[in-house]
CSV table of C-alpha atoms in Angstrom, one decimal:
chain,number,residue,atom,x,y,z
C,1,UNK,CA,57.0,85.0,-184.3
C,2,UNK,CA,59.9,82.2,-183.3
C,3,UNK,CA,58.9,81.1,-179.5
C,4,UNK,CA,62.7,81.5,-177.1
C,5,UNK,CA,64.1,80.7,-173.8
C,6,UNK,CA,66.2,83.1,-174.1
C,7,UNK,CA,70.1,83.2,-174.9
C,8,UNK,CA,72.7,80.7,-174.6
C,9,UNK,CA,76.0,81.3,-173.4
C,10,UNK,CA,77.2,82.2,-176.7
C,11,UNK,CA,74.4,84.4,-177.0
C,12,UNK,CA,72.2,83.0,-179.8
C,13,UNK,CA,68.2,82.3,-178.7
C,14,UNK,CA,67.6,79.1,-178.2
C,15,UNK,CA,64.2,78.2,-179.9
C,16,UNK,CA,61.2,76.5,-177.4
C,17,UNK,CA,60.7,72.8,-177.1
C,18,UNK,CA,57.3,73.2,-178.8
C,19,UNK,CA,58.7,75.6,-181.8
C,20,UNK,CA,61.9,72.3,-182.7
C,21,UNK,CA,58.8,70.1,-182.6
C,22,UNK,CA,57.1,71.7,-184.5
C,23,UNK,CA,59.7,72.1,-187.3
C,24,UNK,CA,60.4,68.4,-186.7
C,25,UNK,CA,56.6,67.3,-187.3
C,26,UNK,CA,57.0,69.0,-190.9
C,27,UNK,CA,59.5,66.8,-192.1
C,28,UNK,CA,58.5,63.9,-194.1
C,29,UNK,CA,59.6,60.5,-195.1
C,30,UNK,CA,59.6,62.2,-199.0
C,31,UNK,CA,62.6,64.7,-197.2
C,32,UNK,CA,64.4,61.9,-196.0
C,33,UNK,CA,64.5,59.9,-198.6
C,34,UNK,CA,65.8,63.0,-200.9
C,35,UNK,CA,68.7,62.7,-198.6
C,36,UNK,CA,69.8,59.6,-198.1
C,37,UNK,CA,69.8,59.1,-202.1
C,38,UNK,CA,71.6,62.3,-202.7
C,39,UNK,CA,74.2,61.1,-199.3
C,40,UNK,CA,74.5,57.7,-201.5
C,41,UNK,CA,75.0,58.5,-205.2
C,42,UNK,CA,77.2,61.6,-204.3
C,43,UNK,CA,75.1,64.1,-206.8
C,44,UNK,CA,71.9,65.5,-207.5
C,45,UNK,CA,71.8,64.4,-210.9
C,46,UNK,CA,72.3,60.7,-209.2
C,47,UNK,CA,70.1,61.1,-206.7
C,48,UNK,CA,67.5,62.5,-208.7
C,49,UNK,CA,68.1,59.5,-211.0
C,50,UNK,CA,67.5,57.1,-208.4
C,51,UNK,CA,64.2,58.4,-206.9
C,52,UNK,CA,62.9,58.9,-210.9
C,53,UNK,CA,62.7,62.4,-210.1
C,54,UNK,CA,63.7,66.1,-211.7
C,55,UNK,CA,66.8,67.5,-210.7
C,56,UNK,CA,64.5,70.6,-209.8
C,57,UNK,CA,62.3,68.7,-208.1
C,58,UNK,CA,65.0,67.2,-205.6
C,59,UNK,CA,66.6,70.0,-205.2
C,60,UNK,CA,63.5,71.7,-204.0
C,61,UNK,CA,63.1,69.0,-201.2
C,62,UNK,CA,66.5,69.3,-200.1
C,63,UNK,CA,65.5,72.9,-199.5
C,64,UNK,CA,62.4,72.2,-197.7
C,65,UNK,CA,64.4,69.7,-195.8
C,66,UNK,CA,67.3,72.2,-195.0
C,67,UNK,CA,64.9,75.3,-194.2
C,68,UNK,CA,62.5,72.7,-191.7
C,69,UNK,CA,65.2,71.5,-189.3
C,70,UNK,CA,67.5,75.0,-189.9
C,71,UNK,CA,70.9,74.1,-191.0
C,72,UNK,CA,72.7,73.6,-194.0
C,73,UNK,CA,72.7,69.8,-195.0
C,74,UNK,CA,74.6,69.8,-198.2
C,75,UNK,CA,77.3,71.9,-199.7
C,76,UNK,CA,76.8,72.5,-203.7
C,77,UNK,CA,79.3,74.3,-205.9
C,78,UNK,CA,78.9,74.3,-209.9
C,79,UNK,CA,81.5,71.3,-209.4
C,80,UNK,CA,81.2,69.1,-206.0
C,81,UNK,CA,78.5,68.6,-204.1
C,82,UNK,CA,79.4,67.0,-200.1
C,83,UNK,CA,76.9,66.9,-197.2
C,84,UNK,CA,78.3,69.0,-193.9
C,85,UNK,CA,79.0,67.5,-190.4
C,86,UNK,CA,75.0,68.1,-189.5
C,87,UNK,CA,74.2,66.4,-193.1
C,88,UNK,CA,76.1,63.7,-192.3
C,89,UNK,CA,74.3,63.1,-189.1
C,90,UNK,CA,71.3,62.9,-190.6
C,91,UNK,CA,71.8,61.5,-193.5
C,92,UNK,CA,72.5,58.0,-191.4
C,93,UNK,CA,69.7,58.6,-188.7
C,94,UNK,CA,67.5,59.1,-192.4
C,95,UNK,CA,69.1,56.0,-193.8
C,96,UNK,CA,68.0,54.2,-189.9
C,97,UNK,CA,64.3,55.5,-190.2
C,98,UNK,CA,63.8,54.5,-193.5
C,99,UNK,CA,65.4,50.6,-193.2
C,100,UNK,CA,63.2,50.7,-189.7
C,101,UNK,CA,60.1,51.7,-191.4
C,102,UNK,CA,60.9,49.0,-194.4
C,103,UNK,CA,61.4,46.5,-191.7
C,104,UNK,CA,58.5,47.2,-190.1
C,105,UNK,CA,56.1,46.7,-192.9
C,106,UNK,CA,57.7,43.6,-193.9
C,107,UNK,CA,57.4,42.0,-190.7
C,108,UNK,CA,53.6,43.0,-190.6
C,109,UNK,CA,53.2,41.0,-193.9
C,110,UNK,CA,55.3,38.3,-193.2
C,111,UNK,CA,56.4,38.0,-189.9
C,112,UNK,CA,59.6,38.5,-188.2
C,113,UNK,CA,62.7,38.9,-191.1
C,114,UNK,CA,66.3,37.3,-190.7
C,115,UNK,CA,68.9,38.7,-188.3
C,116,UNK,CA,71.1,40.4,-190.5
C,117,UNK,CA,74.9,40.3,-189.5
C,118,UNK,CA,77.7,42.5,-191.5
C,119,UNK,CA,81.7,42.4,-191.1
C,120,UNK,CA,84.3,44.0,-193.2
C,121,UNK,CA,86.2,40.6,-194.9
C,122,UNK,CA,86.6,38.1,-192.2
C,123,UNK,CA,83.7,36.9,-190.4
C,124,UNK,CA,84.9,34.8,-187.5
C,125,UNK,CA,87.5,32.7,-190.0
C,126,UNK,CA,87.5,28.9,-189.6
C,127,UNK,CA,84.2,29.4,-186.7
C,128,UNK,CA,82.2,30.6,-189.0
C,129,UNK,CA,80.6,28.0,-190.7
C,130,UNK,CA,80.0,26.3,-187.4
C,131,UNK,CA,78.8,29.3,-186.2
C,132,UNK,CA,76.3,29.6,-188.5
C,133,UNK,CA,75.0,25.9,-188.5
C,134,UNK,CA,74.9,25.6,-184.9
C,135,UNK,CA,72.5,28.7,-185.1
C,136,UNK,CA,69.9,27.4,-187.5
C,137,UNK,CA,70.5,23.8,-185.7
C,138,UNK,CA,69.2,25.6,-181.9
C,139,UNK,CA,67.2,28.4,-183.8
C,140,UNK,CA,65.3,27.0,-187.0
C,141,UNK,CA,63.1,29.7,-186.8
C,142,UNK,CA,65.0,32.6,-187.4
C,143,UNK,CA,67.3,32.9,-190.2
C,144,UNK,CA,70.6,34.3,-190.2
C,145,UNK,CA,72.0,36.3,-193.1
C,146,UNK,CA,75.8,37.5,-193.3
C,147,UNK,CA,76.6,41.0,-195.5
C,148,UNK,CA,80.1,41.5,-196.2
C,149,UNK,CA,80.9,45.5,-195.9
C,150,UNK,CA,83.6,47.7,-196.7
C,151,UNK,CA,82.3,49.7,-193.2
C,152,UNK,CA,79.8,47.2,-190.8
C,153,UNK,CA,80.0,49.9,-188.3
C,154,UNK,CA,78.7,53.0,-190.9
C,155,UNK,CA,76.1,50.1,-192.0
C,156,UNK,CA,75.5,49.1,-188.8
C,157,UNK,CA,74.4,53.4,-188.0
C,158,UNK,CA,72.2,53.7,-190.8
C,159,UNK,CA,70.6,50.5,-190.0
C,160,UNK,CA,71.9,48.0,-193.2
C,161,UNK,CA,72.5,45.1,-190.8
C,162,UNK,CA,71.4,44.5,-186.8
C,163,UNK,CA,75.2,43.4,-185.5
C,164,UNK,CA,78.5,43.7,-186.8
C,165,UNK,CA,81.4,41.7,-186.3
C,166,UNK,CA,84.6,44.3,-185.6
C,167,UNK,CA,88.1,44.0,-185.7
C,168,UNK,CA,88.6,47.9,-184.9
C,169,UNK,CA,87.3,49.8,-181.8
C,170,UNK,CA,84.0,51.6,-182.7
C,171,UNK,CA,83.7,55.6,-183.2
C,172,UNK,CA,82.9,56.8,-179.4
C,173,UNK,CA,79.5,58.0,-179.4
C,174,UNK,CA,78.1,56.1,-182.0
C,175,UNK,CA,74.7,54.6,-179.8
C,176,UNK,CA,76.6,51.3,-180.1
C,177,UNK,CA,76.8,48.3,-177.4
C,178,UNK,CA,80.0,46.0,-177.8
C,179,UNK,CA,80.5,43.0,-176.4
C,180,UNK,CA,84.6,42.1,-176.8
C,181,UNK,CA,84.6,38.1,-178.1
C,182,UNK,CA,88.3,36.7,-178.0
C,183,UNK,CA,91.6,37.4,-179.1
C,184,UNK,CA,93.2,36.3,-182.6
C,185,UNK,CA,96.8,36.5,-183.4
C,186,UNK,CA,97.8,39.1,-186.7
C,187,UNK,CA,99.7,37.6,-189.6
C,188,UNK,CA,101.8,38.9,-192.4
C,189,UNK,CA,100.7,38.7,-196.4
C,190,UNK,CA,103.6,38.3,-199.0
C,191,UNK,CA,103.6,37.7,-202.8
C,192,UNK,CA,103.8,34.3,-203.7
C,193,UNK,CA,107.8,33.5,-204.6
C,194,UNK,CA,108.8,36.4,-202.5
C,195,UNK,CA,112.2,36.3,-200.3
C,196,UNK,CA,110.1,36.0,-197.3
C,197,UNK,CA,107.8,33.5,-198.1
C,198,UNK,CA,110.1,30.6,-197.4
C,199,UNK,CA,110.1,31.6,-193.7
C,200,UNK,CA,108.2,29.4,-191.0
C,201,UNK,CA,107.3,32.9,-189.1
C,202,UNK,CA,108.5,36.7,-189.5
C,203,UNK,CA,108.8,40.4,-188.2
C,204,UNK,CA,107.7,43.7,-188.0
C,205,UNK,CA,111.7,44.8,-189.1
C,206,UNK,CA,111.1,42.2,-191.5
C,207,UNK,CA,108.6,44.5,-193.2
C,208,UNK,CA,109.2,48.2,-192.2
C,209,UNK,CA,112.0,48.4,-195.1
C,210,UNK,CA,108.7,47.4,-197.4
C,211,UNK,CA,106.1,49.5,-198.7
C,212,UNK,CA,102.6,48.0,-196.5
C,213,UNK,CA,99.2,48.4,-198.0
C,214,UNK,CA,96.6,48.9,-195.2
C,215,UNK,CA,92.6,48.7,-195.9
C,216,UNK,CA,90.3,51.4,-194.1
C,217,UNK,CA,88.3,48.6,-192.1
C,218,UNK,CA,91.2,46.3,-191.3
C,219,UNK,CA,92.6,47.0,-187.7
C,220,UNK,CA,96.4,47.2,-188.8
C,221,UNK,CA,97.7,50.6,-188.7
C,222,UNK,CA,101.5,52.7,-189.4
C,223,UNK,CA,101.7,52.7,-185.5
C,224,UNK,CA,102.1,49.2,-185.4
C,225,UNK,CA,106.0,49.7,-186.0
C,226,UNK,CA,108.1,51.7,-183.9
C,227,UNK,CA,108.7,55.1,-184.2
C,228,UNK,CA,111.9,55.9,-186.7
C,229,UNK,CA,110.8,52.3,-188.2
C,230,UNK,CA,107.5,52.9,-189.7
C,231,UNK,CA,107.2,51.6,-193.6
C,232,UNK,CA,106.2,53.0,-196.2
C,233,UNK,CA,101.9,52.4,-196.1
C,234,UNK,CA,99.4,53.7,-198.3
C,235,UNK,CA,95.3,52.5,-198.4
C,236,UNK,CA,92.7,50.6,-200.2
C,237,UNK,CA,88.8,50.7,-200.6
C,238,UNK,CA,88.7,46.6,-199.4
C,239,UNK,CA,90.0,43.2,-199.5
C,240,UNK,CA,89.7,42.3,-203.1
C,241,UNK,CA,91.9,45.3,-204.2
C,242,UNK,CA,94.3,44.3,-200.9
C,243,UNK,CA,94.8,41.1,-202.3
C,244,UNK,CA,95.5,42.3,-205.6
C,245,UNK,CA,98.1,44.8,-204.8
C,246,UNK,CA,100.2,42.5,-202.6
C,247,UNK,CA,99.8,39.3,-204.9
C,248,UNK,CA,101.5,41.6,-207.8
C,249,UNK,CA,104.6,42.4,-206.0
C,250,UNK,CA,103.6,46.1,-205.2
C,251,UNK,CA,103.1,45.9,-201.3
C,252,UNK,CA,102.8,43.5,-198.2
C,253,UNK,CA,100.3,43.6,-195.5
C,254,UNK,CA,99.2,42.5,-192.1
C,255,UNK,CA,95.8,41.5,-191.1
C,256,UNK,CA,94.4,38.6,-189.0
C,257,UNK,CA,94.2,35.6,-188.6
C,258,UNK,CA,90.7,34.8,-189.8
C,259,UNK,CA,91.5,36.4,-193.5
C,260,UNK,CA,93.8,33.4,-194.7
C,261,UNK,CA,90.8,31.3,-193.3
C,262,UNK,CA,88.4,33.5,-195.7
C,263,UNK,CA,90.5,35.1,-198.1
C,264,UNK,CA,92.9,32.4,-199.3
C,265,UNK,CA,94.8,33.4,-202.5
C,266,UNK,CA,96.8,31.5,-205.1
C,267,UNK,CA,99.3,34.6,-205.0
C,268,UNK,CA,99.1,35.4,-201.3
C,269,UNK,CA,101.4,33.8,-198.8
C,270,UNK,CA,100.2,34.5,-194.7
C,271,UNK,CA,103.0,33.9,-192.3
C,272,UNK,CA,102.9,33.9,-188.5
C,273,UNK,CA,103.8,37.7,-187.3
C,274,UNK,CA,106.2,37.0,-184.0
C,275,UNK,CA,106.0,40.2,-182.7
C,276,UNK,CA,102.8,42.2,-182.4
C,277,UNK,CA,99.7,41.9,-180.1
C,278,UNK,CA,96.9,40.3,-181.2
C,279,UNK,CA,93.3,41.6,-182.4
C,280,UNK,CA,90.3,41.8,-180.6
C,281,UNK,CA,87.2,40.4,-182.4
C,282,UNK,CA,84.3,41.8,-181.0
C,283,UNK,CA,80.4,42.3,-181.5
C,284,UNK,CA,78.7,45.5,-181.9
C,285,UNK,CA,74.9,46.6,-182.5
C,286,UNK,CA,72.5,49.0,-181.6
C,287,UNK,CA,71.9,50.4,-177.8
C,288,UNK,CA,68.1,49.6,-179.0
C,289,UNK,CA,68.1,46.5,-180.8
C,290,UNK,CA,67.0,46.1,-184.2
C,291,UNK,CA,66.5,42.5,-183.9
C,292,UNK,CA,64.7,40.3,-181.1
C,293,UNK,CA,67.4,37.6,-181.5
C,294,UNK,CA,70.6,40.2,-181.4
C,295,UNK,CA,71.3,39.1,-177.6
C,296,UNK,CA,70.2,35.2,-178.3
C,297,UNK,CA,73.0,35.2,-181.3
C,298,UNK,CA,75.4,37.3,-178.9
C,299,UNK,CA,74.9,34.5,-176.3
C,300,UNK,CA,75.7,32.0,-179.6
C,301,UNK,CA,78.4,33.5,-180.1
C,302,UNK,CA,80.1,33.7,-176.9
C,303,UNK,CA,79.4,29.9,-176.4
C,304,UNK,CA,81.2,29.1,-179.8
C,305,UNK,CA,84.2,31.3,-179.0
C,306,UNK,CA,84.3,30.5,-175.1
C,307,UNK,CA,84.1,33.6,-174.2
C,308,UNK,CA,82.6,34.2,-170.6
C,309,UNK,CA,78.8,35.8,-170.7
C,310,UNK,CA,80.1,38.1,-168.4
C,311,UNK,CA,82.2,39.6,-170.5
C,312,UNK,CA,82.0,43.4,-171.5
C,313,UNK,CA,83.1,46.5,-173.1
C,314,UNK,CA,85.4,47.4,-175.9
């Protein structure tokens, strides 16, 4: 017999602290991982693949999995398969566990692992290398290792890297602390031998009678123009593929300031953008650190970018 407190407002019976636990004690690691794998590879067949299972066999745990904590985590048809808000949830708090659970192992054998920092496709430009050797200069003892990711922030949730470094704001309610660095100025990307690439600096109307490729982790959106003025925009995956599109003629863009420091291109010319605000750069990571030195590098970082400690927020 299910253990309630009695209804909620809507009301359904709301199960007892002790009977969730319960249900919550029976899942295992072995339920977890089933998810994550079928969350990353996008099928069963995949998934199964991956953990050198049966396709029966997974699919059984993702039962278990889905009858233990009483929703549905995945929706299956004969043709697509997609995991449901509550899948999605869990399916990065699974990803967290897991990469925790690796870590901690690791650093039981071999002591404590490098501090692992993610960012979309421009790190902190021309500061970067700096950055990084000042670091292992005033910190020899713990390494640094840099993950470019189409997403930092989705990496950054399912526990992939310890900090991000963000040119967007991050998803309210995502259990993240951000720290807002400095501000760097946006700049326009044209084909090499296109009209515009003679100027010294351009505009926004220089570009809204264009057709604009955006990338889904860059912070440059439609609503940058005017209303009434807005180009023509359409998206891709990441930078390579940005890069590609506008050095064949098919689009411009406009990014920061840091990507023609880390993403030069022989067909790619960046000009000055007169008339837009700046981006913020900031620093994200985990209300709970994942890293004892995630507040030493933030520190780091806000020396190198003069930027005052007291700084906060998005």
């Amino acid at each position: 017999m299910t253990a309630t407190l009695g209804p909620d407002p809507g009301g359904r019976e709301i199960p007892s602290g002790e009977h969730l636990c319960s249900r919550v004690m029976n899942v295992e690691l072995r339920h977890l991982r089933a998810l994550a794998a079928i969350g990353d590879e996008g099928t069963i067949t995949g998934a199964a693949a991956a953990l050198h299972l049966s396709q029966p066999a997974l699919s059984r745990t993702l039962e278990q999995l889905e009858s233990r904590v009483g929703v549905r985590l995945v929706d299956r048809t004969t043709r697509t398969l997609s995991l449901t808000d509550a899948g999605q949830r869990l399916y990065e708090r699974a990803h967290l566990i897991l990469r925790q659970l690796d870590d901690a192992l690791t650093e039981t054998a071999a002591g404590v692992r490098p501090l692992r920092i993610g960012f979309a496709w421009a790190a902190l430009g021309d500061l970067t290398v700096p950055l990084l050797r000042g670091w292992r200069e005033a910190h020899p003892g713990t390494p640094v290792q840099v993950y470019r990711r189409d997403d930092p922030e989705a990496a950054l949730r399912r526990g992939e890297i310890d900090a991000a470094l963000l040119r967007t704001e991050p998803v309210p309610g995502a259990g993240l602390e951000v720290r807002a660095l400095y501000r760097e100025r946006r700049v326009a990307a044209v084909p090499d031998g296109d009209p515009l690439a003679t100027r010294p600096t351009v505009g926004l109307t220089d570009l809204a009678d264009r057709s604009v490729v955006l990338c889904a982790t860059a912070a440059t959106t439609a609503d940058l123009w005017p209303e009434g003025r807005r180009p023509h925009t359409f998206s891709v995956a990441n930078v390579d593929e940005w890069l590609t599109v506008i050095a064949t003629g098919e689009a411009v863009g406009v990014t920061a300031e840091a990507t023609e420091q880390s993403h030069p291109h022989p067909g790619v010319r960046y000009l000055p953008l007169a008339d837009v605000p700046p981006v913020t750069v900031r620093m994200a990571w985990p209300r709970t650190p994942t890293h004892p030195a995630t507040l030493a590098f933030l520190r780091h970082l806000q020396a190198m970018t003069g930027t005052p400690t007291g700084t906060s927020g998005v």
